[in-house]
Coordinates of C-alpha atoms and ligand atoms in Angstrom, one line a residue:
X1 CA 0.0 0.0 0.0
X2 CA 1.6 3.3 1.1
X3 CA 0.9 6.6 -0.5
X4 CA 3.2 8.8 -2.6
X5 CA 3.2 12.3 -3.8
X6 CA 5.6 14.4 -5.9
X7 CA 5.4 18.1 -6.9
X8 CA 7.5 20.3 -9.2
X9 CA 6.5 23.9 -8.7
X10 CA 7.5 27.6 -9.0
X11 CA 7.0 28.0 -5.2
X12 CA 7.8 26.0 -2.0
X13 CA 6.1 22.6 -2.0
X14 CA 6.3 21.2 1.5
X15 CA 2.9 22.6 2.6
X16 CA 1.1 21.0 -0.4
X17 CA 3.0 17.7 0.2
X18 CA 1.8 17.6 3.8
X19 CA -1.8 18.3 2.7
X20 CA -1.7 15.6 0.1
X21 CA -0.1 13.1 2.5
X22 CA -2.9 13.7 5.0
X23 CA -5.3 12.6 2.2
X24 CA -3.2 9.6 1.4
X25 CA -3.1 8.5 5.1
X26 CA -5.9 6.0 4.3
X27 CA -3.2 4.0 2.4
X28 CA -0.8 3.7 5.3
X29 CA -0.1 5.6 8.5
X30 CA 2.7 4.0 10.4
X31 CA 5.4 6.6 9.3
X32 CA 5.7 9.6 7.0
X33 CA 8.4 11.6 5.3
X34 CA 9.4 14.0 2.5
X35 CA 12.4 15.1 0.5
X36 CA 12.9 18.5 -1.1
X37 CA 15.8 20.1 -2.9
X38 CA 17.0 22.8 -0.5
X39 CA 20.0 25.0 -1.5
X40 CA 21.1 22.5 -4.1
X41 CA 21.0 19.5 -1.7
X42 CA 18.5 16.7 -0.9
X43 CA 16.9 17.5 2.4
X44 CA 15.1 14.5 3.9
X45 CA 12.6 14.7 6.9
X46 CA 11.0 11.6 8.3
X47 CA 9.2 10.4 11.4
X48 CA 7.4 7.3 12.7
X49 CA 3.6 7.7 13.2
X50 CA 1.2 10.1 11.6
X51 CA 1.7 13.0 9.1
X52 CA 1.0 15.4 12.0
X53 CA 4.4 14.4 13.5
X54 CA 6.0 15.3 10.2
X55 CA 4.2 18.6 10.1
X56 CA 5.6 19.4 13.6
X57 CA 9.1 18.6 12.3
X58 CA 8.6 21.0 9.4
X59 CA 7.2 23.7 11.7
X60 CA 10.5 23.7 13.6
X61 CA 12.7 23.2 10.6
X62 CA 10.9 24.3 7.4
X63 CA 11.8 22.9 3.9
X64 CA 12.0 25.7 1.3
X65 CA 12.5 23.7 -1.9
X66 CA 10.2 24.1 -5.0
X67 CA 10.4 20.5 -5.8
X68 CA 9.8 17.4 -3.6
X69 CA 8.4 14.0 -2.9
X70 CA 6.4 12.7 0.1
X71 CA 5.3 9.3 1.5
X72 CA 3.0 7.7 4.0
X73 CA 4.0 4.1 4.8
X74 CA 2.3 0.8 5.5
X75 CA 5.3 -1.3 6.5
X76 CA 6.2 -4.4 4.5
X77 CA 10.0 -4.7 4.9
X78 CA 11.3 -3.5 8.3
X79 CA 9.5 -2.2 11.3
X80 CA 7.6 1.1 11.2
X81 CA 10.3 3.5 12.5
X82 CA 12.0 6.7 11.4
X83 CA 14.9 4.9 9.6
X84 CA 12.6 2.7 7.6
X85 CA 10.3 5.6 6.7
X86 CA 10.5 6.9 3.1
X87 CA 12.0 8.7 1.3
X88 CA 15.2 6.7 1.0
X89 CA 18.0 9.0 -0.2
X90 CA 21.7 8.8 -1.2
X91 CA 23.7 11.9 -1.8
X92 CA 22.3 12.2 -5.4
X93 CA 18.9 10.7 -5.4
X94 CA 15.8 10.4 -3.2
X95 CA 13.0 7.8 -3.7
X96 CA 9.5 7.1 -2.4
X97 CA 7.9 3.8 -3.2
X98 CA 4.6 2.0 -3.0
X99 CA 4.7 -1.7 -3.6
X100 CA 7.1 -4.6 -3.0
X101 CA 10.5 -5.4 -4.7
X102 CA 10.6 -9.2 -4.6
X103 CA 14.3 -9.5 -5.6
X104 CA 15.5 -6.9 -3.2
X105 CA 17.7 -9.4 -1.3
X106 CA 19.8 -10.4 -4.3
X107 CA 20.2 -6.8 -5.5
X108 CA 21.2 -5.8 -2.0
X109 CA 23.9 -8.5 -1.8
X110 CA 25.3 -7.3 -5.2
X111 CA 25.3 -3.6 -4.0
X112 CA 26.9 -4.5 -0.7
X113 CA 29.8 -6.2 -2.6
X114 CA 30.3 -2.9 -4.4
X115 CA 30.6 -1.2 -1.0
X116 CA 27.2 0.5 -1.0
X117 CA 26.0 1.0 2.6
X118 CA 22.4 0.4 3.5
X119 CA 20.8 2.4 6.3
X120 CA 17.3 0.8 6.5
X121 CA 15.7 -2.7 6.4
X122 CA 13.5 -1.7 3.5
X123 CA 13.3 -3.1 0.0
X124 CA 13.1 0.4 -1.3
X125 CA 16.6 1.4 -0.5
X126 CA 17.9 -1.0 -3.2
X127 CA 16.1 1.3 -5.8
X128 CA 17.9 4.3 -4.4
X129 CA 21.4 2.7 -4.4
X130 CA 20.9 1.0 -7.8
X131 CA 19.9 4.3 -9.3
X132 CA 22.8 6.0 -7.6
X133 CA 25.2 3.4 -9.2
X134 CA 23.7 3.8 -12.7
X135 CA 23.8 7.6 -12.5
X136 CA 27.6 7.5 -12.4
X137 CA 27.8 6.5 -16.0
X138 CA 24.3 7.0 -17.6
X139 CA 22.0 9.9 -18.2
X140 CA 18.9 10.3 -16.0
X141 CA 16.4 8.5 -18.3
X142 CA 18.7 5.6 -19.0
X143 CA 19.5 5.2 -15.3
X144 CA 15.9 5.1 -14.4
X145 CA 15.0 2.6 -17.2
X146 CA 18.0 0.4 -16.3
X147 CA 17.0 0.4 -12.6
X148 CA 13.4 -0.5 -13.4
X149 CA 14.5 -3.3 -15.6
X150 CA 16.3 -4.9 -12.7
X151 CA 13.3 -4.8 -10.3
X152 CA 10.9 -7.7 -9.8
X153 CA 7.6 -7.1 -8.1
X154 CA 5.3 -4.1 -8.0
X155 CA 6.0 -0.4 -7.6
X156 CA 4.9 3.1 -8.0
X157 CA 7.8 5.5 -7.6
X158 CA 8.5 9.1 -7.1
X159 CA 12.2 10.2 -7.6
X160 CA 14.1 13.5 -7.3
X161 CA 17.7 14.2 -8.1
X162 CA 20.4 16.5 -6.5
X163 CA 21.8 17.3 -10.0
X164 CA 18.6 17.8 -11.9
X165 CA 16.9 20.3 -9.6
X166 CA 13.8 20.9 -11.5
X167 CA 12.7 17.3 -12.3
X168 CA 10.5 14.8 -10.5
X169 CA 10.2 11.3 -12.1
X170 CA 7.3 9.0 -11.6
X171 CA 7.2 5.3 -12.6
X172 CA 4.7 2.6 -12.4
X173 CA 4.5 -1.2 -12.5
X174 CA 1.5 -2.9 -10.7
X175 CA 0.8 0.0 -8.3
X176 CA -1.3 3.0 -9.4
X177 CA 0.1 6.4 -10.1
X178 CA -1.8 9.5 -11.2
X179 CA -0.3 12.6 -12.8
X180 CA -1.9 16.0 -12.2
X181 CA -1.5 19.3 -14.2
X182 CA -1.6 22.6 -12.4
X183 CA -0.6 26.3 -13.1
X184 CA 3.2 26.5 -12.9
X185 CA 3.2 23.2 -11.1
X186 CA 2.7 19.5 -11.9
X187 CA 2.1 16.5 -9.7
X188 CA 2.3 12.8 -9.2
X189 CA 0.2 11.0 -6.6
X190 CA -1.0 7.5 -5.7
X191 CA -4.5 8.6 -6.6
X192 CA -6.4 11.5 -7.9
X193 CA -8.0 12.1 -4.5
X194 CA -4.6 13.3 -3.1
X195 CA -4.3 15.7 -6.0
X196 CA -7.8 17.0 -6.1
X197 CA -7.4 20.1 -4.0
X198 CA -4.6 21.1 -6.4
X199 CA -6.0 20.1 -9.8
X200 CA -8.8 18.3 -11.5
X201 CA -6.8 17.6 -14.7
X202 CA -5.4 14.1 -14.4
X203 CA -3.7 11.3 -16.5
X204 CA -2.9 7.8 -15.3
X205 CA 0.4 6.0 -15.9
X206 CA 0.1 2.5 -17.2
X207 CA 2.4 -0.4 -16.3
X208 CA 5.9 0.2 -17.6
X209 CA 5.5 3.9 -18.2
X210 CA 7.4 6.7 -16.7
X211 CA 6.7 10.5 -16.5
X212 CA 9.1 13.4 -16.1
X213 CA 7.6 16.5 -14.4
X214 CA 9.0 20.0 -14.4
X215 CA 6.9 22.9 -13.2
X216 CA 6.0 23.8 -16.8
X217 CA 5.5 20.4 -18.5
X218 CA 5.0 16.7 -18.2
X219 CA 6.6 14.1 -20.6
X220 CA 5.6 10.5 -20.8
X221 CA 7.8 7.5 -21.9
X222 CA 6.9 3.9 -22.5
X223 CA 9.1 0.9 -21.4
X224 CA 10.8 1.1 -24.9
X225 CA 11.9 4.7 -23.9
X226 CA 9.7 6.2 -26.7
X227 CA 7.9 9.4 -25.9
X228 CA 4.1 8.9 -25.7
X229 CA 1.0 11.1 -25.3
X230 CA -1.6 10.6 -22.6
X231 CA -5.2 11.4 -22.4
X232 CA -6.0 14.2 -19.8
X233 CA -9.2 13.6 -17.9
X234 CA -11.2 16.3 -16.1
X235 CA -12.4 15.0 -12.7
X236 CA -15.7 16.1 -11.2
X237 CA -15.5 18.4 -8.2
X238 CA -16.7 16.5 -5.2
X239 CA -14.3 17.9 -2.7
X240 CA -17.2 18.5 -0.2
X241 CA -17.8 14.7 -0.2
X242 CA -14.3 14.2 1.1
X243 CA -14.5 16.2 4.3
X244 CA -16.0 15.0 7.6
X245 CA -18.5 17.9 7.9
X246 CA -20.1 17.9 11.3
X247 CA -19.3 14.3 12.0
X248 CA -16.6 13.1 14.5
X249 CA -15.0 10.8 12.0
X250 CA -15.5 9.6 8.4
X251 CA -16.9 6.3 9.5
X252 CA -19.9 7.8 11.3
X253 CA -20.4 10.1 8.3
X254 CA -20.3 7.2 5.9
X255 CA -22.6 5.0 8.0
X256 CA -25.1 7.9 8.1
X257 CA -24.9 8.5 4.4
X258 CA -26.1 5.1 3.4
X259 CA -29.7 6.1 2.9
X260 CA -28.6 8.8 0.4
X261 CA -26.0 6.6 -1.3
X262 CA -28.4 3.8 -1.8
X263 CA -30.9 6.2 -3.3
X264 CA -28.3 7.6 -5.7
X265 CA -27.4 4.1 -6.8
X266 CA -31.0 3.1 -7.3
X267 CA -31.6 6.3 -9.4
X268 CA -28.7 5.4 -11.6
X269 CA -29.9 1.9 -12.4
X270 CA -33.7 1.8 -12.1
X271 CA -36.1 3.2 -14.7
X272 CA -39.3 3.7 -12.7
X273 CA -41.4 4.5 -15.7
X274 CA -40.6 1.3 -17.4
X275 CA -40.2 -0.6 -14.1
X276 CA -37.0 -1.9 -15.3
X277 CA -33.3 -2.1 -14.4
X278 CA -30.9 -0.4 -16.9
X279 CA -27.5 -1.8 -17.7
X280 CA -26.9 -0.1 -21.0
X281 CA -24.3 -1.6 -23.3
X282 CA -23.5 -4.6 -21.1
X283 CA -21.5 -6.5 -23.7
X284 CA -22.3 -10.0 -22.4
X285 CA -25.5 -11.9 -23.3
X286 CA -26.8 -13.3 -20.0
X287 CA -28.4 -16.2 -22.0
X288 CA -24.9 -17.4 -22.9
X289 CA -23.6 -17.4 -19.4
X290 CA -23.6 -20.8 -17.6
X291 CA -21.3 -19.9 -14.7
X292 CA -20.6 -16.8 -12.7
X293 CA -17.5 -16.4 -10.5
X294 CA -17.5 -13.6 -8.0
X295 CA -14.1 -12.4 -6.8
X296 CA -13.0 -9.9 -4.1
X297 CA -11.2 -9.5 -0.8
X298 CA -12.4 -8.7 2.7
X299 CA -15.7 -6.9 2.8
X300 CA -16.0 -6.9 -1.0
X301 CA -15.7 -10.7 -0.8
X302 CA -18.6 -10.8 1.6
X303 CA -20.7 -9.0 -0.9
X304 CA -19.7 -11.7 -3.4
X305 CA -21.0 -14.3 -1.0
X306 CA -24.4 -12.5 -0.7
X307 CA -24.5 -12.4 -4.5
X308 CA -24.0 -16.1 -4.7
X309 CA -27.2 -16.7 -2.7
X310 CA -29.0 -14.1 -4.8
X311 CA -28.0 -15.4 -8.2
X312 CA -28.8 -19.0 -7.1
X313 CA -32.2 -18.0 -5.8
X314 CA -33.1 -15.9 -8.8
X315 CA -31.5 -17.8 -11.8
X316 CA -30.3 -21.3 -12.8
X317 CA -26.7 -20.1 -13.3
X318 CA -24.0 -22.0 -11.4
X319 CA -22.3 -19.5 -9.1
X320 CA -19.0 -19.7 -7.2
X321 CA -17.1 -17.2 -5.1
X322 CA -13.4 -16.8 -4.7
X323 CA -11.1 -14.8 -2.5
X324 CA -8.8 -12.9 -5.0
X325 CA -5.5 -13.9 -3.3
X326 CA -6.5 -17.6 -3.7
X327 CA -8.0 -17.3 -7.2
X328 CA -4.9 -15.7 -8.7
X329 CA -2.7 -18.7 -8.0
X330 CA -5.2 -21.5 -8.7
X331 CA -5.3 -23.6 -11.9
X332 CA -8.5 -22.1 -13.3
X333 CA -10.3 -23.7 -16.3
X334 CA -11.5 -20.7 -18.2
X335 CA -14.5 -21.0 -20.4
X336 CA -16.1 -18.5 -22.9
X337 CA -19.5 -19.0 -21.2
X338 CA -18.2 -18.0 -17.8
X339 CA -18.5 -14.5 -16.4
X340 CA -16.0 -13.2 -13.9
X341 CA -17.3 -10.5 -11.6
X342 CA -14.7 -8.4 -9.7
X343 CA -15.9 -6.5 -6.7
X344 CA -13.7 -3.7 -5.1
X345 CA -14.4 -0.4 -3.4
X346 CA -11.0 1.1 -4.3
X347 CA -10.5 -0.7 -7.6
X348 CA -6.8 -0.8 -6.7
X349 CA -6.6 -4.0 -4.5
X350 CA -3.5 -5.8 -5.8
X351 CA -4.9 -9.3 -5.4
X352 CA -8.2 -8.5 -7.1
X353 CA -6.4 -6.7 -9.9
X354 CA -4.0 -9.7 -10.4
X355 CA -7.0 -12.0 -10.5
X356 CA -8.6 -9.8 -13.2
X357 CA -5.4 -9.6 -15.1
X358 CA -5.3 -13.4 -15.1
X359 CA -8.8 -13.5 -16.6
X360 CA -7.9 -10.9 -19.2
X361 CA -4.8 -12.9 -20.2
X362 CA -7.1 -15.9 -20.7
X363 CA -9.6 -13.8 -22.7
X364 CA -12.4 -14.4 -20.1
X365 CA -15.5 -12.2 -19.9
X366 CA -15.1 -9.8 -17.0
X367 CA -17.0 -7.0 -15.3
X368 CA -16.1 -4.9 -12.3
X369 CA -18.3 -3.5 -9.5
X370 CA -16.3 -0.6 -8.1
X371 CA -16.7 2.7 -6.3
X372 CA -13.7 4.5 -7.8
X373 CA -14.5 4.6 -11.5
X374 CA -11.0 5.9 -12.5
X375 CA -9.3 2.9 -10.8
X376 CA -7.1 0.3 -12.3
X377 CA -9.7 -2.5 -11.9
X378 CA -12.4 -0.4 -13.6
X379 CA -10.1 0.4 -16.5
X380 CA -9.0 -3.2 -17.0
X381 CA -12.5 -4.9 -16.9
X382 CA -14.6 -5.4 -20.0
X383 CA -17.5 -3.6 -18.3
X384 CA -17.9 -1.5 -15.2
X385 CA -20.9 -1.1 -12.8
X386 CA -20.2 1.8 -10.5
X387 CA -21.8 1.7 -7.1
X388 CA -22.1 5.5 -6.8
X389 CA -21.3 5.6 -3.1
X390 CA -19.0 8.6 -3.3
X391 CA -15.5 8.7 -1.7
X392 CA -15.2 6.2 1.2
X393 CA -12.4 7.4 3.5
X394 CA -12.8 5.4 6.7
X395 CA -10.6 2.3 6.5
X396 CA -13.5 0.1 7.5
X397 CA -15.8 -0.3 4.5
X398 CA -19.5 0.6 5.2
X399 CA -21.4 2.4 2.5
X400 CA -19.4 0.7 -0.2
X401 CA -20.6 -2.7 1.1
X402 CA -24.2 -1.6 0.9
X403 CA -23.5 -0.3 -2.6
X404 CA -21.8 -3.5 -3.7
X405 CA -24.7 -5.6 -2.5
X406 CA -27.2 -3.3 -4.1
X407 CA -25.6 -3.5 -7.6
X408 CA -25.1 -7.2 -7.3
X409 CA -28.8 -7.6 -6.4
X410 CA -29.8 -5.5 -9.4
X411 CA -27.5 -7.5 -11.6
X412 CA -29.0 -10.8 -10.4
X413 CA -32.5 -9.5 -11.0
X414 CA -31.7 -8.2 -14.5
X415 CA -29.9 -11.3 -15.5
X416 CA -32.7 -13.6 -14.4
X417 CA -35.2 -11.3 -16.2
X418 CA -33.3 -11.5 -19.5
X419 CA -33.1 -15.3 -19.1
X420 CA -36.8 -15.5 -18.3
X421 CA -36.1 -17.1 -14.9
X422 CA -38.2 -14.7 -12.9
X423 CA -41.8 -13.8 -13.6
X424 CA -42.6 -10.2 -14.7
X425 CA -44.7 -9.9 -11.6
X426 CA -41.9 -10.9 -9.2
X427 CA -39.4 -8.8 -11.1
X428 CA -41.5 -5.7 -10.8
X429 CA -42.4 -6.4 -7.2
X430 CA -38.7 -6.7 -6.2
X431 CA -37.9 -3.4 -8.0
X432 CA -40.8 -1.7 -6.3
X433 CA -39.7 -3.0 -2.9
X434 CA -36.2 -1.6 -3.5
X435 CA -37.7 1.9 -3.6
X436 CA -38.2 1.6 0.1
X437 CA -34.6 0.7 0.9
X438 CA -33.4 4.3 1.5
X439 CA -36.2 5.1 4.0
X440 CA -35.8 1.7 5.7
X441 CA -32.1 2.4 6.1
X442 CA -32.9 5.7 7.7
X443 CA -35.3 4.0 10.1
X444 CA -32.7 1.5 11.2
X445 CA -30.0 4.1 11.6
X446 CA -32.3 6.1 13.8
X447 CA -32.1 3.3 16.4
X448 CA -28.4 4.1 17.1
X449 CA -29.0 4.6 20.8
X450 CA -30.2 1.0 21.2
X451 CA -27.0 -0.2 19.6
X452 CA -24.9 2.1 21.8
X453 CA -26.4 0.3 24.8
X454 CA -25.8 -3.1 23.3
X455 CA -22.2 -2.1 22.6
X456 CA -21.4 -1.8 26.4
X457 CA -21.7 -5.6 26.7
X458 CA -18.8 -6.1 24.3
X459 CA -16.2 -3.7 25.8
X460 CA -14.7 -6.2 28.2
X461 CA -15.4 -9.4 26.3
X462 CA -12.4 -11.4 25.1
X463 CA -14.3 -12.7 22.1
X464 CA -17.6 -13.0 20.4
X465 CA -19.4 -14.9 17.6
X466 CA -21.8 -13.8 14.8
X467 CA -24.2 -16.4 13.6
X468 CA -26.6 -16.5 10.6
X469 CA -27.9 -18.8 7.9
X470 CA -28.6 -18.2 4.2
X471 CA -28.3 -14.5 3.3
X472 CA -27.6 -13.7 6.9
X473 CA -24.4 -15.8 6.9
X474 CA -22.3 -13.4 4.9
X475 CA -23.7 -10.6 7.0
X476 CA -22.5 -12.5 10.1
X477 CA -19.0 -12.7 8.5
X478 CA -19.1 -9.0 7.7
X479 CA -20.3 -8.1 11.3
X480 CA -17.4 -10.1 12.8
X481 CA -14.9 -8.5 10.4
X482 CA -16.1 -5.0 11.3
X483 CA -15.9 -5.6 15.0
X484 CA -12.5 -7.2 14.9
X485 CA -10.9 -4.6 12.7
X486 CA -12.3 -1.6 14.6
X487 CA -12.2 -2.8 18.2
X488 CA -9.5 -5.5 18.1
X489 CA -11.9 -7.9 19.9
X490 CA -11.7 -11.5 18.5
X491 CA -14.8 -12.1 16.5
X492 CA -15.9 -15.2 14.5
X493 CA -18.6 -15.3 11.9
X494 CA -20.2 -18.7 11.4
X495 CA -23.1 -20.3 9.6
X496 CA -25.4 -21.0 12.6
X497 CA -25.8 -24.6 11.5
X498 CA -22.1 -25.3 11.8
X499 CA -21.9 -24.5 15.5
X500 CA -22.4 -28.0 16.7
X501 CA -19.5 -29.2 14.5
X502 CA -16.9 -27.5 16.7
X503 CA -17.3 -23.8 17.5
X504 CA -20.0 -24.6 20.2
X505 CA -17.1 -25.5 22.4
X506 CA -16.2 -21.8 22.6
X507 CA -19.5 -20.8 24.2
X508 CA -19.1 -20.2 27.9
X509 CA -21.1 -18.3 30.5
X510 CA -21.6 -14.6 29.5
X511 CA -19.9 -14.8 26.0
X512 CA -21.8 -12.3 23.8
X513 CA -23.2 -14.0 20.7
X514 CA -24.8 -12.0 17.9
X515 CA -27.6 -14.0 16.2
X516 CA -29.1 -12.8 12.9
X517 CA -32.5 -14.4 12.5
X518 CA -34.7 -12.6 10.0
X519 CA -38.1 -14.2 9.3
X520 CA -37.0 -16.1 6.2
X521 CA -37.0 -19.7 5.3
X522 CA -34.1 -20.3 7.8
X523 CA -35.8 -18.6 10.8
X524 CA -36.9 -21.6 12.8
X525 CA -33.6 -23.4 12.2
X526 CA -31.5 -20.4 13.3
X527 CA -33.7 -20.0 16.4
X528 CA -33.0 -23.6 17.4
X529 CA -29.2 -23.0 16.9
X530 CA -29.6 -19.9 19.1
X531 CA -31.3 -22.0 21.9
X532 CA -28.3 -24.3 21.8
X533 CA -26.0 -21.3 22.4
X534 CA -28.3 -20.0 25.3
X535 CA -28.3 -23.4 26.9
X536 CA -24.5 -23.2 27.2
X537 CA -24.5 -19.8 28.8
X538 CA -24.1 -17.6 25.7
X539 CA -25.4 -14.0 26.0
X540 CA -27.5 -13.7 22.9
X541 CA -28.1 -10.4 21.1
X542 CA -30.8 -11.2 18.5
X543 CA -31.3 -9.1 15.3
X544 CA -34.6 -10.0 13.7
X545 CA -37.8 -8.7 12.2
X546 CA -39.9 -11.2 14.2
X547 CA -42.0 -9.4 16.8
X548 CA -43.3 -12.4 18.7
X549 CA -42.6 -12.3 22.5
X550 CA -41.9 -16.0 22.9
X551 CA -38.4 -16.0 21.5
X552 CA -37.4 -13.1 23.7
X553 CA -37.0 -15.3 26.8
X554 CA -33.4 -15.7 27.9
X555 CA -32.2 -13.3 25.2
X556 CA -30.0 -10.5 26.5
X557 CA -31.2 -8.0 23.9
X558 CA -33.5 -8.1 20.8
X559 CA -33.0 -5.5 18.1
X560 CA -35.8 -5.3 15.6
X561 CA -35.3 -4.3 12.0
X562 CA -38.4 -3.3 10.0
X563 CA -40.4 -6.0 8.1
X564 CA -39.5 -6.1 4.4
X565 CA -38.8 -8.2 1.4
X566 CA -36.4 -11.1 2.2
X567 CA -33.8 -9.8 -0.2
X568 CA -33.7 -6.4 1.5
X569 CA -33.1 -7.9 5.0
X570 CA -29.3 -8.4 4.5
X571 CA -29.0 -4.6 3.9
X572 CA -30.9 -3.8 7.1
X573 CA -29.1 -6.4 9.2
X574 CA -25.7 -4.9 8.1
X575 CA -26.5 -1.5 9.6
X576 CA -26.7 -2.3 13.3
X577 CA -23.6 -4.4 13.0
X578 CA -21.7 -1.5 11.5
X579 CA -22.9 0.7 14.4
X580 CA -22.1 -2.0 16.9
X581 CA -18.5 -2.2 15.8
X582 CA -18.4 1.6 15.7
X583 CA -19.6 2.1 19.3
X584 CA -17.6 -0.7 20.8
X585 CA -14.4 0.8 19.2
X586 CA -15.4 4.3 20.4
X587 CA -15.9 3.1 24.0
X588 CA -12.5 1.5 23.8
X589 CA -11.0 4.7 22.4
X590 CA -9.8 3.0 19.3
X591 CA -8.9 5.0 16.2
X592 CA -12.1 4.6 14.2
X593 CA -11.0 5.8 10.8
X594 CA -7.5 4.3 10.9
X595 CA -7.5 1.0 12.8
X596 CA -4.0 -0.3 13.7
X597 CA -2.0 -2.3 11.1
X598 CA -4.5 -1.6 8.3
X599 CA -4.8 0.6 5.3
X600 CA -7.7 1.5 3.0
X601 CA -6.2 0.6 -0.3
X602 CA -4.3 -2.7 -0.2
X603 CA -2.0 -2.4 -3.2
X604 CA 0.5 -5.1 -2.0
X605 CA 0.0 -8.8 -2.2
Ligands
F6R701 C1 -12.9 -4.1 5.7 C2 -12.4 -3.6 4.4 C3 -11.5 -4.5 3.6 C4 -11.7 -4.3 2.1 C5 -10.7 -5.1 1.3 C6 -10.9 -5.0 -0.2 O1 -13.7 -3.1 6.3 O2 -12.6 -2.5 4.1 O3 -11.7 -5.8 4.0 O4 -13.0 -4.6 1.8 O5 -9.4 -4.7 1.6 O6 -10.8 -3.6 -0.6 P1 -11.5 -3.1 -1.9 O7 -12.9 -3.2 -1.8 O8 -11.0 -1.7 -2.1 O9 -10.9 -4.0 -3.0

């Protein structure tokens, strides 16, 4: 992961580098640093911890250079400390890096034999010293190309040079890099979001390409060292969507926004006049699909699991799900009648991108469900379904999950309609019921005080379980993931019917257990599993739309979601679990938007 920024300007750049790094902190936040060219020399400032610490260092000892690079780190090689923080500089060159250099050990050995000294434990420093060695005999462009040729793995790089005081170089293989155009200044950044307050004119580097920025111009070269032209895109101005507003943190803002984001998404896809779902120009004929494989990581993978149940319920297509990091190394039998659906909020997740790349190399049919439409995954897929959730900044995914489930549900309805596997009546009813989703979301979110109370039971618990069956099983997994990543409490999601095959042994007196039991075809079975937990001392918190009193006995707390269409229940069950994780983490004073050890965009394997 990690975030990088580079600026070539007519005026001092450190202030803008700091602002951009703050925006990039979602990619990594265990250390930060910048390099500028001050009085003809490389001046490097680094710290462990957040960008705020770097800002303090600059306050006491300002950098005045008009050209610089900056970095926020998510450690891969070497612990997160000041020495391992980027940039990594020699006397002549300074480098920031996002990605992993897989052959760094062998290059390091070679350089040590040539008497180069390494200061850090990072893989990045081999780039600095390799480049330093080539610069002795080659010009700047040849040195960079020669260095890149030696590297195995993935990278996005920002480089500045002591002897070329007006140049910033950017390079990309596997990790994203955007280029921005300003007035008397130009930029590179890990994403367009970091550059947005400075420019809305953006190009994207493709794998193997490099760019050379000065304050007045940007030149692009391909891996054969030929000069190339790049398309310049104008981004929409949604800066207001990327601030917290009156909210304490991005996560509470993003949870709260879900009624609006789901409404926006429905508006984009549903034609209410014709009572139909629009997927204009979808290049694949659903009648020719006999298998769908849904691929993602983490929360995005949980939306794939939900979609498996939905597609199976609504169509006769065989559906499988795969975790991207597993899929990319499996021996897959590709078939022209298979559709591969990639789900990713950021559209930059390295494992998901690699799995898509594998499909592309095998000429498979692909589509992507993403939030960031300018992302690498969106650009590499045959077709893109945006989820229209707006920027998601909190590391824990919330509104994107709702958006992913929603688009996947619409896709399953539309595909079964085209294949004549759903009646017109049911198709129209399901679309009509979806109209209620935004107001139902609002209704559930309004019950936040109840969840705040429930959360108190979890603060001192050493662990917990989330149980559900059918469509509620992936939601149980998602609830457990949210709780563990935000509050650091061990949480397991399980299909309720699996408990007796082992996990029941974990139930002991007072252990909080979340049970998801909406009134669907699994209801009675889940309630029986719940009784087995209660009988062993489990403290059950039940989430349901059943309002009978009988099942309330011996239940610690019962949270009711509104009655609705069975396919809408997973959406409504997700909301209290997001709030639960949020409040438990708040009570424990955890960092809500930036949980420890994590990053928003996982651009390393
Ligand atoms: C959890 C979370 C992660 C992401 C995963 C995939 O709250 O956010 O599990 O869902 O890293 O990221 P994207 O969707 O960007 O591919």
